[in-house]
Amino acid sequence: MVGTPIRQVLLKVHSRCNLACDYCYVYQHVDQTWRDRPRTMSRSVVELAATRIAEHARRHGLGRLTVIFHGGEPLLAGRELLAYAARAVRAAVPVTTAVDLRIQTNGVLLDEAFLDLFGEHGIRVGISLDGPAAANDRHRIFAGGQGSHGLVAQALDRLRQERHRRLYGGILCTVNLENDPIEVYRHLLTFDPPRMDFLLPHGNWSAPPPGRRTDTADAPYAEWLIQIFDEWYATRPQRTGVRLFESLIDLLLGGRSGSEVVGLSPSDLITVETDGAIEQGDALKTTEEGMAATGLHVASSTFDEAIAQPSFQARQAGLAGLAATCRACPLVRVCGGGLYAHRYRAANGFDNPSVYCRDLTRLIRHIHARLSTELSALRTREPG
């Protein structure tokens, strides 16, 4: 075995976007290789990617894998190509492997025709939204400056209808310290998502995220998230799960993480770009140009060849792959060093704690305290 098998494949079916979000990790950071790639994945590359996915599933006896249509904005690829890609993947993968097809979109083009197509092919839909109009439209805008909230809200209203509800994957929200966290959370709940997740904006020690100074002891992102956690936790059982919070609770109780942001589980994600290049996750594009590249292509290389590379192995090394500071930390099995890309520093690469170390520490300790208080209360109620 060369490494942990791939169980999540990101297919970049389109390399451009119809929004101009100023925090976008694809277009607004140091790696600009998207400029040299075809706008749309060709059918021949789709077929090659499907072949590689199927080959990997057979070799490793995978019972389940996830394929995510991504971009850019994947809906720009059009209904015909998305249908073709869905058919190609399902036809190639062995019947012993269940394929979970998903698409992550900004939602502005999501109409009934797309939803009917996704229903036909069993493609679940995730939509990005950063809160109510004033919050979302700070950054999620069109090139001309117009906000996207109205169109995204319409898309979510379509998706939550009973006839499409089974396709509803959830909402992704990027944390913005300028926005009121409770207002954001409650607004997202109005769309009745089955799940949501809050993403820390990409940054590192050489290019810190907004509002995050590396020379102070503050933890502004933790304080933002804690306000939402407390409201979410107080209203259990929730119809809406929050992936980051659920992952931290599971880890604190001895389980596994459902997020690559926390925990020590090895990365099992691979990306296929529109030109067929095999790459690591996009977050690495916020560190240095070419950091996500492997030099491999679906026409000539397998996924096993990719995960055998040292750069992939570093993301699958678990505890041994962390900085000494992290390995000595009592929270390491919960934090896991944070997202790999957030550990980067130009002087020494990824041999550092996360740039969000203080935020993760504060958030984990807060959740641990809430769990401990509840468990203590339960013990006192147990009969003697």
Coordinates of C-alpha atoms in Angstrom, one line a residue:
M1 CA 0.0 0.0 0.0
V2 CA 1.5 3.3 -1.1
G3 CA -0.8 5.4 1.1
T4 CA -4.4 6.0 2.2
P5 CA -6.7 5.3 -0.8
I6 CA -8.5 8.2 -2.4
R7 CA -12.2 8.3 -1.4
Q8 CA -13.0 11.9 -2.6
V9 CA -12.4 13.0 -6.1
L10 CA -12.9 16.7 -7.1
L11 CA -13.6 17.0 -10.8
K12 CA -13.0 20.6 -12.0
V13 CA -15.5 20.6 -14.8
H14 CA -15.2 24.4 -15.3
S15 CA -12.2 26.6 -14.5
R16 CA -13.9 30.0 -14.5
C17 CA -16.6 31.6 -12.3
N18 CA -19.5 34.0 -12.8
L19 CA -18.8 35.7 -9.4
A20 CA -15.8 37.7 -8.4
C21 CA -15.5 36.9 -4.7
D22 CA -12.5 38.9 -3.4
Y23 CA -11.5 36.1 -1.0
C24 CA -11.6 33.3 -3.6
Y25 CA -8.7 30.8 -3.1
V26 CA -8.7 29.9 -6.8
Y27 CA -8.5 33.4 -8.4
Q28 CA -7.4 35.8 -5.6
H29 CA -4.3 34.1 -4.2
V30 CA -0.8 33.4 -5.3
D31 CA -1.4 30.5 -7.6
Q32 CA -2.7 31.7 -11.0
T33 CA -2.3 28.5 -13.0
W34 CA -6.1 28.5 -13.7
R35 CA -5.4 31.1 -16.4
D36 CA -3.6 28.5 -18.6
R37 CA -6.3 25.8 -18.3
P38 CA -9.2 25.2 -20.6
R39 CA -12.5 26.7 -19.4
T40 CA -14.4 23.4 -19.6
M41 CA -13.4 19.8 -19.1
S42 CA -13.6 17.9 -22.4
R43 CA -15.5 14.7 -22.7
S44 CA -12.3 12.8 -23.3
V45 CA -10.8 14.1 -20.0
V46 CA -14.1 13.2 -18.3
E47 CA -13.7 9.6 -19.6
L48 CA -10.1 9.4 -18.6
A49 CA -10.9 10.6 -15.1
A50 CA -13.8 8.1 -14.8
T51 CA -11.4 5.4 -15.8
R52 CA -8.9 6.4 -13.1
I53 CA -11.6 6.6 -10.5
A54 CA -12.9 3.1 -11.4
E55 CA -9.4 1.7 -11.5
H56 CA -8.7 3.0 -8.0
A57 CA -11.9 1.8 -6.6
R58 CA -11.2 -1.8 -7.9
R59 CA -7.6 -1.9 -6.8
H60 CA -8.5 -0.9 -3.2
G61 CA -11.9 -2.6 -3.0
L62 CA -13.6 0.7 -2.1
G63 CA -17.2 0.2 -0.9
R64 CA -18.0 3.9 -1.3
L65 CA -16.5 7.0 -2.9
T66 CA -17.5 10.6 -3.4
V67 CA -17.1 12.5 -6.7
I68 CA -17.7 16.3 -6.5
F69 CA -18.3 18.4 -9.5
H70 CA -16.4 21.7 -8.8
G71 CA -14.9 24.7 -10.4
G72 CA -14.7 27.7 -10.7
E73 CA -18.4 27.5 -11.0
P74 CA -19.4 24.0 -12.2
L75 CA -22.8 25.0 -13.5
L76 CA -21.0 27.0 -16.2
A77 CA -20.1 23.6 -17.7
G78 CA -23.7 23.2 -18.7
R79 CA -26.3 20.5 -18.3
E80 CA -25.0 18.2 -21.1
L81 CA -21.5 17.9 -19.8
L82 CA -22.6 17.4 -16.2
A83 CA -25.0 14.7 -17.3
Y84 CA -22.3 13.1 -19.4
A85 CA -19.8 13.2 -16.5
A86 CA -22.4 11.6 -14.1
R87 CA -23.1 8.8 -16.6
A88 CA -19.4 8.2 -17.3
V89 CA -18.5 7.9 -13.6
R90 CA -21.4 5.6 -12.8
A91 CA -20.8 3.4 -15.8
A92 CA -17.0 3.0 -15.1
V93 CA -17.1 2.3 -11.4
P94 CA -17.7 -1.3 -10.4
V95 CA -21.1 -2.2 -9.1
T96 CA -19.5 -3.1 -5.7
T97 CA -18.7 0.6 -5.2
A98 CA -21.4 3.1 -4.2
V99 CA -20.8 6.5 -5.8
D100 CA -22.0 9.6 -4.0
L101 CA -22.2 12.3 -6.7
R102 CA -22.2 15.9 -5.5
I103 CA -21.9 19.4 -6.9
Q104 CA -20.7 22.5 -5.0
T105 CA -22.1 25.7 -6.6
N106 CA -22.5 29.4 -5.9
G107 CA -26.1 28.8 -6.8
V108 CA -26.8 31.8 -9.0
L109 CA -27.5 29.6 -12.1
L110 CA -29.4 26.9 -10.2
D111 CA -32.8 26.6 -11.9
E112 CA -35.4 23.9 -12.2
A113 CA -33.8 22.4 -15.3
F114 CA -30.5 21.9 -13.4
L115 CA -32.4 20.4 -10.4
D116 CA -34.4 18.0 -12.6
L117 CA -31.1 16.9 -14.1
F118 CA -29.5 16.4 -10.7
G119 CA -32.6 14.5 -9.6
E120 CA -32.2 12.2 -12.6
H121 CA -28.6 11.4 -11.8
G122 CA -28.7 11.5 -8.0
I123 CA -26.4 14.5 -7.6
R124 CA -26.6 16.2 -4.2
V125 CA -26.2 20.0 -4.2
G126 CA -24.1 22.2 -1.8
I127 CA -24.5 26.0 -2.0
S128 CA -22.2 28.7 -0.7
L129 CA -23.8 31.6 1.2
D130 CA -22.2 33.9 3.8
G131 CA -25.4 35.2 5.5
P132 CA -28.0 37.8 4.9
A133 CA -27.7 40.2 2.0
A134 CA -25.5 42.8 3.7
A135 CA -23.1 40.0 5.0
N136 CA -23.0 37.9 1.9
D137 CA -22.6 40.8 -0.5
R138 CA -19.6 42.2 1.2
H139 CA -17.5 39.7 -0.8
R140 CA -19.7 37.4 -2.8
I141 CA -20.3 39.7 -5.7
F142 CA -20.4 39.9 -9.5
A143 CA -17.6 41.5 -11.4
G144 CA -19.7 44.7 -11.7
G145 CA -20.1 44.9 -7.9
Q146 CA -23.7 43.6 -7.7
G147 CA -24.5 41.3 -4.8
S148 CA -25.4 37.7 -5.3
H149 CA -27.6 37.1 -2.3
G150 CA -31.0 37.4 -4.0
L151 CA -30.2 34.9 -6.7
V152 CA -28.6 32.4 -4.2
A153 CA -31.7 32.7 -1.9
Q154 CA -33.9 31.9 -4.8
A155 CA -31.8 28.8 -5.6
L156 CA -32.0 27.7 -1.9
D157 CA -35.7 28.1 -1.9
R158 CA -36.0 25.9 -5.0
L159 CA -33.7 23.3 -3.5
R160 CA -35.6 23.1 -0.2
Q161 CA -38.9 22.3 -2.0
E162 CA -40.2 18.8 -1.3
R163 CA -39.6 17.6 -4.8
H164 CA -35.9 18.5 -4.6
R165 CA -35.3 18.1 -0.9
R166 CA -33.5 14.8 -1.2
L167 CA -30.8 16.6 -3.3
Y168 CA -30.1 19.2 -0.7
G169 CA -26.5 18.7 0.6
G170 CA -26.2 21.9 2.7
I171 CA -24.7 25.3 2.9
L172 CA -21.1 26.4 3.1
C173 CA -20.4 29.7 4.8
T174 CA -17.0 31.5 5.0
V175 CA -16.4 33.1 8.4
N176 CA -16.2 36.9 8.2
L177 CA -15.4 38.8 11.4
E178 CA -17.2 41.8 10.1
N179 CA -20.5 40.0 10.2
D180 CA -22.6 39.2 13.2
P181 CA -22.3 35.5 13.8
I182 CA -25.8 34.9 15.3
E183 CA -27.4 36.9 12.5
V184 CA -25.5 34.9 9.9
Y185 CA -26.4 31.6 11.6
R186 CA -30.1 32.4 12.0
H187 CA -30.3 33.5 8.4
L188 CA -28.8 30.3 7.1
L189 CA -31.3 28.4 9.2
T190 CA -34.2 30.1 7.4
F191 CA -33.3 27.9 4.3
D192 CA -33.7 24.8 6.4
P193 CA -30.4 23.1 5.4
P194 CA -29.8 19.5 6.4
R195 CA -26.2 20.6 7.2
M196 CA -24.0 23.6 7.2
D197 CA -20.3 24.3 7.7
F198 CA -18.3 27.3 8.6
L199 CA -15.0 27.7 6.8
L200 CA -12.1 29.6 8.1
P201 CA -10.8 32.0 5.4
H202 CA -7.6 30.7 3.8
G203 CA -4.4 32.2 5.2
N204 CA -1.0 31.2 6.6
W205 CA 1.9 32.5 8.6
S206 CA 3.3 34.4 5.6
A207 CA -0.1 35.7 4.5
P208 CA -2.3 35.8 7.6
P209 CA -6.1 35.7 7.2
P210 CA -8.2 38.9 7.6
G211 CA -8.2 40.2 11.2
R212 CA -5.8 37.5 12.4
R213 CA -2.6 39.0 13.8
T214 CA 0.2 36.4 14.4
D215 CA 1.8 38.5 17.1
T216 CA -1.1 38.6 19.6
A217 CA -2.8 36.1 21.8
D218 CA -6.3 36.9 20.6
A219 CA -8.6 34.3 19.0
P220 CA -11.2 36.3 17.1
Y221 CA -12.3 33.4 14.9
A222 CA -12.9 31.2 17.9
E223 CA -15.0 33.9 19.6
W224 CA -17.1 34.3 16.4
L225 CA -17.7 30.5 16.1
I226 CA -18.3 30.0 19.8
Q227 CA -21.4 32.3 19.7
I228 CA -22.9 30.1 17.0
F229 CA -21.8 26.9 18.8
D230 CA -23.6 27.9 22.0
E231 CA -26.8 28.7 20.3
W232 CA -26.6 25.5 18.1
Y233 CA -25.7 23.3 21.1
A234 CA -28.5 24.7 23.3
T235 CA -31.2 23.8 20.7
R236 CA -30.5 20.1 20.4
P237 CA -31.6 17.9 18.8
Q238 CA -31.0 20.1 15.7
R239 CA -32.4 19.4 12.3
T240 CA -29.4 21.1 10.9
G241 CA -25.9 19.6 11.6
V242 CA -22.8 21.8 11.7
R243 CA -19.8 19.7 10.4
L244 CA -17.0 21.5 12.2
F245 CA -18.8 21.3 15.6
E246 CA -19.9 17.7 15.1
S247 CA -16.4 16.7 14.1
L248 CA -14.9 18.3 17.2
I249 CA -17.5 16.7 19.5
D250 CA -16.8 13.3 17.9
L251 CA -13.1 13.7 18.3
L252 CA -13.4 14.8 22.0
L253 CA -15.5 11.7 22.6
G254 CA -12.9 9.4 21.0
G255 CA -14.4 9.2 17.5
R256 CA -13.2 10.3 14.1
S257 CA -13.5 13.7 12.3
G258 CA -15.7 14.3 9.3
S259 CA -13.6 17.3 8.3
E260 CA -10.1 17.7 7.1
V261 CA -9.8 20.9 9.1
V262 CA -9.4 19.0 12.4
G263 CA -8.3 15.5 13.6
L264 CA -5.5 13.3 12.5
S265 CA -7.3 11.3 9.7
P266 CA -5.1 11.2 6.6
S267 CA -6.2 13.2 3.6
D268 CA -8.2 11.1 1.0
L269 CA -8.9 13.8 -1.5
I270 CA -7.6 14.3 -5.0
T271 CA -8.4 16.9 -7.7
V272 CA -8.6 16.5 -11.5
E273 CA -8.3 19.8 -13.2
T274 CA -10.1 20.7 -16.5
D275 CA -7.1 19.8 -18.5
G276 CA -6.8 16.4 -16.8
A277 CA -3.9 17.3 -14.5
I278 CA -3.9 15.4 -11.1
E279 CA -3.5 17.7 -8.2
Q280 CA -3.9 18.0 -4.4
G281 CA -6.6 20.1 -2.7
D282 CA -7.1 23.7 -3.9
A283 CA -6.3 25.2 -0.5
L284 CA -2.6 24.6 -1.2
K285 CA -2.9 27.2 -4.0
T286 CA -3.0 29.9 -1.3
T287 CA 0.6 29.1 -0.3
E288 CA 2.8 29.1 -3.4
E289 CA 2.2 28.7 -7.1
G290 CA 2.3 25.1 -8.2
M291 CA 2.1 23.8 -4.6
A292 CA -0.9 21.6 -5.4
A293 CA 0.6 20.2 -8.6
T294 CA 1.9 16.7 -9.0
G295 CA 3.1 16.8 -12.6
L296 CA 0.8 13.8 -13.3
H297 CA -2.1 13.5 -15.8
V298 CA -5.1 11.1 -16.0
A299 CA -4.0 10.1 -19.4
S300 CA -0.8 8.6 -18.2
S301 CA -0.8 8.2 -14.4
T302 CA -2.9 6.5 -11.7
F303 CA -4.1 7.9 -8.4
D304 CA -1.7 5.5 -6.7
E305 CA 1.2 7.2 -8.4
A306 CA -0.1 10.5 -7.0
I307 CA -0.5 9.4 -3.4
A308 CA 3.0 7.9 -3.5
Q309 CA 4.5 11.3 -4.0
P310 CA 6.2 12.9 -0.9
S311 CA 3.8 15.8 -1.0
F312 CA 0.8 13.5 -0.7
Q313 CA 2.5 11.4 1.9
A314 CA 3.1 14.4 4.0
R315 CA -0.7 15.0 4.2
Q316 CA -1.3 11.4 5.2
A317 CA 1.4 11.1 7.9
G318 CA -1.0 11.8 10.8
L319 CA 0.8 12.7 14.1
A320 CA 4.3 12.0 12.7
G321 CA 3.7 14.7 10.0
L322 CA 3.1 17.5 12.5
A323 CA 5.4 20.1 13.9
A324 CA 7.1 19.3 17.2
T325 CA 5.0 22.0 18.9
C326 CA 1.8 20.2 17.8
R327 CA 3.0 16.8 18.7
A328 CA 3.6 18.0 22.2
C329 CA 0.2 19.6 22.6
P330 CA -2.4 17.8 24.7
L331 CA -5.1 18.8 22.1
V332 CA -3.3 17.3 19.1
R333 CA -5.6 14.4 18.5
V334 CA -8.5 16.7 18.3
C335 CA -7.0 19.7 16.5
G336 CA -4.8 17.6 14.3
G337 CA -2.6 20.6 13.5
G338 CA -5.5 22.3 11.6
L339 CA -5.9 22.4 7.8
Y340 CA -2.6 21.6 6.1
A341 CA -2.5 24.8 4.0
H342 CA -2.9 26.9 7.1
R343 CA 0.4 25.7 8.5
Y344 CA 2.5 27.2 5.7
R345 CA 5.3 29.6 6.3
A346 CA 7.6 30.6 3.4
A347 CA 10.7 30.1 5.6
N348 CA 10.0 26.4 6.5
G349 CA 7.1 25.1 4.6
F350 CA 4.4 23.3 6.6
D351 CA 6.5 22.5 9.7
N352 CA 4.3 24.8 11.8
P353 CA 1.1 24.8 13.8
S354 CA -1.9 26.2 12.1
V355 CA -2.1 30.0 11.7
Y356 CA -5.4 29.5 13.5
C357 CA -3.7 27.6 16.4
R358 CA -5.0 29.9 19.1
D359 CA -8.5 30.0 17.6
L360 CA -8.7 26.2 17.4
T361 CA -7.4 25.8 20.9
R362 CA -9.9 28.3 22.3
L363 CA -12.8 26.6 20.4
I364 CA -11.9 23.1 21.4
R365 CA -11.5 24.0 25.1
H366 CA -14.9 25.7 25.0
I367 CA -16.6 22.7 23.5
H368 CA -14.8 20.4 25.9
A369 CA -16.0 22.4 28.8
R370 CA -19.6 22.3 27.6
L371 CA -19.4 18.5 27.1
S372 CA -17.8 18.0 30.5
T373 CA -20.5 20.1 32.3
E374 CA -23.2 18.1 30.6
L375 CA -21.6 14.7 31.4
S376 CA -21.1 15.7 35.0
A377 CA -24.8 16.7 35.3
L378 CA -25.8 13.4 33.8
R379 CA -23.7 11.5 36.3
T380 CA -25.3 13.3 39.2
R381 CA -28.7 12.3 38.0
E382 CA -27.8 8.6 37.7
P383 CA -29.4 6.4 40.4
G384 CA -27.0 5.2 43.1

